[in-house]
Coordinates of C-alpha atoms and ligand atoms in Angstrom, one line a residue:
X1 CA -32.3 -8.5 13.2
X2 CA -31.1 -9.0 17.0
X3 CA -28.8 -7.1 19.2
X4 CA -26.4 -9.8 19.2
X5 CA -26.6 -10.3 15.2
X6 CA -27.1 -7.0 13.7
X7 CA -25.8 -8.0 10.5
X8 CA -27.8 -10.7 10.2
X9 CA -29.3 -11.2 6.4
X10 CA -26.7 -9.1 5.2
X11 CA -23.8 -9.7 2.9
X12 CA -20.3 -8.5 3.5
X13 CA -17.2 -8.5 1.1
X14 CA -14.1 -8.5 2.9
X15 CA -11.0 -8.2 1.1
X16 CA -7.2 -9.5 1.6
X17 CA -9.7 -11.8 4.5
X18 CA -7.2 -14.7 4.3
X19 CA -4.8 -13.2 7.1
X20 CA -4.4 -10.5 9.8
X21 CA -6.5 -7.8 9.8
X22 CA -9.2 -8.9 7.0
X23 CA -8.9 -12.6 8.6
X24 CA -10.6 -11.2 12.1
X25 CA -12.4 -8.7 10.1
X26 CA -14.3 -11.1 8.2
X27 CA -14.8 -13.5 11.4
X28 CA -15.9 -10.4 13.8
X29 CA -18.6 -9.9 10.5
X30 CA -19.7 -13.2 10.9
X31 CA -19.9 -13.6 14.0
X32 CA -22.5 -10.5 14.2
X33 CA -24.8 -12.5 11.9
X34 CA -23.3 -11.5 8.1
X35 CA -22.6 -13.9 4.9
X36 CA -18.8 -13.5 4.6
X37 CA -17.6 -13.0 1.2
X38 CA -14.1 -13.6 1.8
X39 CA -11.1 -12.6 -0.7
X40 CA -7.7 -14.1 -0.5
X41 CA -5.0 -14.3 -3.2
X42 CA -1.8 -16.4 -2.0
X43 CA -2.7 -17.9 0.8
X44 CA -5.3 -20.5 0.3
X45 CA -4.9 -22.4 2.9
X46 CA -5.2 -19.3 5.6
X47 CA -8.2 -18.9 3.6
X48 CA -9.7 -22.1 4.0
X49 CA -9.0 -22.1 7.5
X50 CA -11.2 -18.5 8.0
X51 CA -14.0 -20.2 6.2
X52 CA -14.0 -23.0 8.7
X53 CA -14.0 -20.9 11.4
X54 CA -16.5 -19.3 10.2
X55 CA -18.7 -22.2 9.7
X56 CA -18.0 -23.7 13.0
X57 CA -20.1 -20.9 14.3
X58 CA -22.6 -21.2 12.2
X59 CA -22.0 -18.7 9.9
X60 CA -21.9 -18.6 6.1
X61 CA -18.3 -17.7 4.0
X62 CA -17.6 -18.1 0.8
X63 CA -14.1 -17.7 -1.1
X64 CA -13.0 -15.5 -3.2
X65 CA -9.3 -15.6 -5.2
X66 CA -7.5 -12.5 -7.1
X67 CA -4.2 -10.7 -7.6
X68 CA -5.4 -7.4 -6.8
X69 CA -2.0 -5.6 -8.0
X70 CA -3.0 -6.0 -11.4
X71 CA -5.9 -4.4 -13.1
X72 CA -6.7 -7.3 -15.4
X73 CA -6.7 -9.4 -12.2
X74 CA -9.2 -7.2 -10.4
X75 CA -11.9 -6.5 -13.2
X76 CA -11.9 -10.7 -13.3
X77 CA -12.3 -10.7 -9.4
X78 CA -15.5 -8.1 -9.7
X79 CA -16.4 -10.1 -12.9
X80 CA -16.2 -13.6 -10.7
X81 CA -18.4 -11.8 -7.8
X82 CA -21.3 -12.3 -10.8
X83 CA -24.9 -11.6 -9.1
X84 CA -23.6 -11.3 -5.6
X85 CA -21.9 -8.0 -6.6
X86 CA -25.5 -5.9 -6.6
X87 CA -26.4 -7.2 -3.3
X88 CA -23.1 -6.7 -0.9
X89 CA -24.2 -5.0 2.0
X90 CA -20.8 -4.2 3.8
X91 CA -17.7 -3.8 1.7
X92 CA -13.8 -3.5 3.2
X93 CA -11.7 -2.7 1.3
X94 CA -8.2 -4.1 3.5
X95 CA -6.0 -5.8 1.0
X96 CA -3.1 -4.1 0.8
X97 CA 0.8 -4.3 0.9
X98 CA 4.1 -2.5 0.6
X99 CA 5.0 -5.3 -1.2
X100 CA 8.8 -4.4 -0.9
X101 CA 10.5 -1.6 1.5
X102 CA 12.5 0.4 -1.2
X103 CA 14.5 3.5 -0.9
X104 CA 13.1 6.0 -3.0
X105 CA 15.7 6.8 -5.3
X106 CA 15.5 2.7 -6.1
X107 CA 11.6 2.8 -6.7
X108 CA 10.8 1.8 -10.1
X109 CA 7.5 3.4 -11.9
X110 CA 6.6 -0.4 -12.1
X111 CA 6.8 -1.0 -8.5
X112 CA 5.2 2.3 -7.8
X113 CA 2.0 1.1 -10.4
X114 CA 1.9 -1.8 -8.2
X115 CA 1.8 -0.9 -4.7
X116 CA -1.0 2.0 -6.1
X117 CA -3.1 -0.8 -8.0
X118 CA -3.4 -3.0 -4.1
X119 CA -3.8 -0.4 -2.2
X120 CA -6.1 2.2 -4.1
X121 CA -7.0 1.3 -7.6
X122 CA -8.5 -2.0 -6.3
X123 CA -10.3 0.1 -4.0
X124 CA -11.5 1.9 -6.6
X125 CA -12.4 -0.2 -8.9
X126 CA -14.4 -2.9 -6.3
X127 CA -16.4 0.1 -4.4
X128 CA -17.3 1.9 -7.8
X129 CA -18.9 -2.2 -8.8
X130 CA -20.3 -2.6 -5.6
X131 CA -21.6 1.0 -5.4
X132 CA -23.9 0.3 -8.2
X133 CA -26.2 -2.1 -6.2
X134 CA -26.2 -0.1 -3.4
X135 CA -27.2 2.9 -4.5
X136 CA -30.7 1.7 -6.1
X137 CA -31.1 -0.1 -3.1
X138 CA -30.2 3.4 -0.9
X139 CA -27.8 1.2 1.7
X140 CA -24.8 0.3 2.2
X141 CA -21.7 0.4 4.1
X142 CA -17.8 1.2 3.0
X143 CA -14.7 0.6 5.3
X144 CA -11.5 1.2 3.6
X145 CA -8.3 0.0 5.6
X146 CA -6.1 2.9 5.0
X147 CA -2.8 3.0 7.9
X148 CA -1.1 5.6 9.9
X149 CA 1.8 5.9 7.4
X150 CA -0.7 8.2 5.1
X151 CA -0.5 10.6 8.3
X152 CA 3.2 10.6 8.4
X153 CA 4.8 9.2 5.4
X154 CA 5.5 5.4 6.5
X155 CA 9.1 4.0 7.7
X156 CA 12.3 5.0 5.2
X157 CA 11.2 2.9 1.8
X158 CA 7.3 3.0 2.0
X159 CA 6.6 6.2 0.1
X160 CA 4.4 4.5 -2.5
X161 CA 2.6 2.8 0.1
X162 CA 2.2 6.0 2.5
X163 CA 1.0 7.9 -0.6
X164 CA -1.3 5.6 -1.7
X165 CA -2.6 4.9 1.7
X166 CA -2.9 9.2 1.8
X167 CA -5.2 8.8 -1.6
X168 CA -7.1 5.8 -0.1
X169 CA -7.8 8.5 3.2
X170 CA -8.6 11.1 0.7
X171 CA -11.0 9.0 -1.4
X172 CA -12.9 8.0 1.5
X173 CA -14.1 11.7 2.2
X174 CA -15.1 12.5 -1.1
X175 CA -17.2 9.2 -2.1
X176 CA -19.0 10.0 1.5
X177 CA -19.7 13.5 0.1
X178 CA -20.9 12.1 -2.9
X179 CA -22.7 8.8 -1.8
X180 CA -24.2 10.2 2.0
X181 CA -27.5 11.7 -0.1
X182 CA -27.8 8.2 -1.2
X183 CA -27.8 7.2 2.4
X184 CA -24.4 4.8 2.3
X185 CA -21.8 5.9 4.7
X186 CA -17.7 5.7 4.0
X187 CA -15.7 5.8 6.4
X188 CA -11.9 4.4 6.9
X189 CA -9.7 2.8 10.2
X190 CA -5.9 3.7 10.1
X191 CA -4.5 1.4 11.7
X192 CA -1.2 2.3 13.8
X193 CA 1.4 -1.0 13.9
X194 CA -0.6 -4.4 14.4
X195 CA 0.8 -7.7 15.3
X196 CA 0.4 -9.4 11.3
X197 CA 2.7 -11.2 9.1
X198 CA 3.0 -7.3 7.7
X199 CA 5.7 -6.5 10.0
X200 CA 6.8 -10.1 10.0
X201 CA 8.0 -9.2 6.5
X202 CA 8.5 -5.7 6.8
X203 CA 9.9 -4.7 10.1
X204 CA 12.4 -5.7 12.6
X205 CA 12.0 -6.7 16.4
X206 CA 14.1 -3.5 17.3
X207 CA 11.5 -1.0 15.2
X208 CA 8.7 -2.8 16.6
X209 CA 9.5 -2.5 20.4
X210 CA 10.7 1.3 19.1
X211 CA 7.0 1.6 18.1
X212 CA 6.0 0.2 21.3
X213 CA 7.4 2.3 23.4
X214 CA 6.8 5.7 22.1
X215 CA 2.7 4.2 22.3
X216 CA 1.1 5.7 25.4
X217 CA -0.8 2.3 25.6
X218 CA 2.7 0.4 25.6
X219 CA 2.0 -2.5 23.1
X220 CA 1.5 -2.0 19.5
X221 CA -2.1 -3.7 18.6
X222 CA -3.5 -6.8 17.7
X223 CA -6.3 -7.4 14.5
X224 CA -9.3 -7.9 16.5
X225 CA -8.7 -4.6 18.0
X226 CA -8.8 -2.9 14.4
X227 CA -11.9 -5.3 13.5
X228 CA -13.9 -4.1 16.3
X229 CA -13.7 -0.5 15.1
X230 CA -14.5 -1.8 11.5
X231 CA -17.6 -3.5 13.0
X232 CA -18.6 -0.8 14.5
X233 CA -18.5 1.8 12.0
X234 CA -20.5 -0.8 9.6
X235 CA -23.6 -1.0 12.8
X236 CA -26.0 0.9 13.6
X237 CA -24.3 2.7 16.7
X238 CA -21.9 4.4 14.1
X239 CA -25.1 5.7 11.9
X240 CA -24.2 9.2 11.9
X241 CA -20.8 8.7 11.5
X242 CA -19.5 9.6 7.8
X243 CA -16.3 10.6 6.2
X244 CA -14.2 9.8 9.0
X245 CA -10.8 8.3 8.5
X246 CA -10.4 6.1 12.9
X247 CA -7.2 6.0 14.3
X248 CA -6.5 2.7 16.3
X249 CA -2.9 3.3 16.6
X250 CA -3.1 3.5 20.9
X251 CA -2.5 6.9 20.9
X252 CA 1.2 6.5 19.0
X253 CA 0.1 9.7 16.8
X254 CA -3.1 11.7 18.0
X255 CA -4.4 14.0 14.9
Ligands
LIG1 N1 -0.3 -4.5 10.3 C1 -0.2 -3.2 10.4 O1 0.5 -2.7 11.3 C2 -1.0 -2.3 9.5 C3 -0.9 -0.9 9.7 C4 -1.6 0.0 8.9 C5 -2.3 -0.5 7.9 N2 -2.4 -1.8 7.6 C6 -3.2 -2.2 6.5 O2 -4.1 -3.2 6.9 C7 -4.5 -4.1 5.8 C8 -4.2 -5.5 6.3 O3 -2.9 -5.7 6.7 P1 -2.3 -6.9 7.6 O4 -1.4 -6.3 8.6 O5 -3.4 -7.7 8.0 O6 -1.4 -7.6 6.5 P2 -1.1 -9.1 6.2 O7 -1.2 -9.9 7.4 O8 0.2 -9.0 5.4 O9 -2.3 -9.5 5.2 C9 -2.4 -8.8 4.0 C10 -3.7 -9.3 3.3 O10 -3.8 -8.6 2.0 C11 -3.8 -9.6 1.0 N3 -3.0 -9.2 -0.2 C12 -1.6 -8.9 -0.1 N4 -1.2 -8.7 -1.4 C13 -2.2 -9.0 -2.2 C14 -2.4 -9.0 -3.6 N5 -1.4 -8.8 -4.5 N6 -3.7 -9.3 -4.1 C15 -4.7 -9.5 -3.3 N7 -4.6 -9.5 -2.0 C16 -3.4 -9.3 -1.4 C17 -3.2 -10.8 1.6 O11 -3.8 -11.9 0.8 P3 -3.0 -13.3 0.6 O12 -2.2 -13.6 1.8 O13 -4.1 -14.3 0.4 O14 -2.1 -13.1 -0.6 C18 -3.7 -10.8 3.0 O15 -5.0 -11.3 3.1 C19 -3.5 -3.7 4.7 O16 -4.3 -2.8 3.8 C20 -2.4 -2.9 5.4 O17 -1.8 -2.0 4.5 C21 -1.7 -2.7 8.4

């Protein structure tokens, strides 16, 4: 293993890697030496594009395709990992959506079941299967993507999503009580507003340059900035660190 590629001979899953956030996730990964097991769902051709990149630095990706809103969906997608699930290394967790800003008195139970399958039950259901290789082996890493909405309830028509992000926070600290003895450490980023298609869909200019101002570092972020942090809590460097749910919001809300 060298400085430069501490991950090297180690396998990552990264999910919701087609875009944004899991996009520079899974290239910062690779970059620092790890097989990329990259998830997408819609957008294939995103995807393809992250696996060249990938391999036009000599790294190693391969693709991964699910609906990880439904349960069916994502027991096939940990079925289709086959082998490869007992030997993942790193696993993010950082699909996730709001799927559609709702006002709450509008939120159907279906929608509600949705938003909680992407953004915690898949979580669930993907760490508890990796989980199982990794604790034989005693290693293993666990980033979940959870989002400064869980610390303050989200924007008007994103209570689902803020409350499953709040569960996805809360999850994190009790499978790094349970899982540190075994020597795997679970930590989460929450990220504040990053440039993605999220708020290309979800947000207007107005609330965006709202956001910006009332951020001590002026700008709202970009995904490499959250995929550093994600990189460094799965080195070395973050070793002692366990439990921990990041900020990387620029100092928008300082807990
Ligand atoms: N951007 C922000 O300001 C922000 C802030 C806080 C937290 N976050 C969190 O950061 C993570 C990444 O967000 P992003 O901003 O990078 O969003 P994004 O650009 O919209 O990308 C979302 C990713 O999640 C995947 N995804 C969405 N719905 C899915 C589904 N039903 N099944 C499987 N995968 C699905 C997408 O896959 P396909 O495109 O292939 O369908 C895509 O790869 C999310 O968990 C989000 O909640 C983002």
């Amino acid at each position: 293993m060298s400085k430069e590629k501490p991950f090297e001979g180690l396998t990552a899953l990264v999910t919701g890697a087609s875009r944004g956030i899991g996009a520079e996730i899974a290239f910062v990964l690779a970059t620092r030496g790890a097989s990329v097991l990259v998830h997408c769902y819609s957008s294939h051709e995103q995807a393809a594009k992250v696996i060249e990149r990938i391999r036009g630095i000599g790294g190693d990706a391969t693709l991964f395709r699910a609906d990880l809103s439904r349960s069916e969906d994502i027991q096939k997608f940990i079925a289709s990992l086959g082998a490869r699930r007992g030997f993942v290394d790193i696993l993010v967790n950082n699909a996730g959506s709001l799927i559609q800003r709702t006002p709450f008195l509008d939120l159907t139970e279906e929608l509600w079941n949705r938003v909680f399958t992407l953004n915690l039950s898949s979580a669930f259901l993907i760490t508890q299967a990796v989980l199982k290789g990794m604790v034989p082996r005693k290693r293993g890493v666990i980033v979940n993507v959870s989002s400064v909405a869980a610390r303050f309830g989200g924007g008007i028509g994103a209570v689902a999503y803020s409350s499953a992000k709040a569960a996805l926070s809360a999850m994190t600290k009790g499978l790094a009580r349970e899982f540190g003895p075994c020597g795997i450490r679970i930590n989460a980023v929450s990220p504040g507003t990053i440039d993605t298609d999220y708020h290309r869909q979800f947000s207007s200019p107005q609330a965006l340059e709202g956001v910006a101002k009332a951020t001590p570092m002026g700008r709202i972020g970009t995904p490499a900035e959250v995929a550093d942090v994600v990189s460094f809590l799965c080195s070395e460097e973050a070793r002692f660190i366990q439990g921990q749910v990041l900020e990387v919001n620029g100092g928008f809300l300082m807990v």
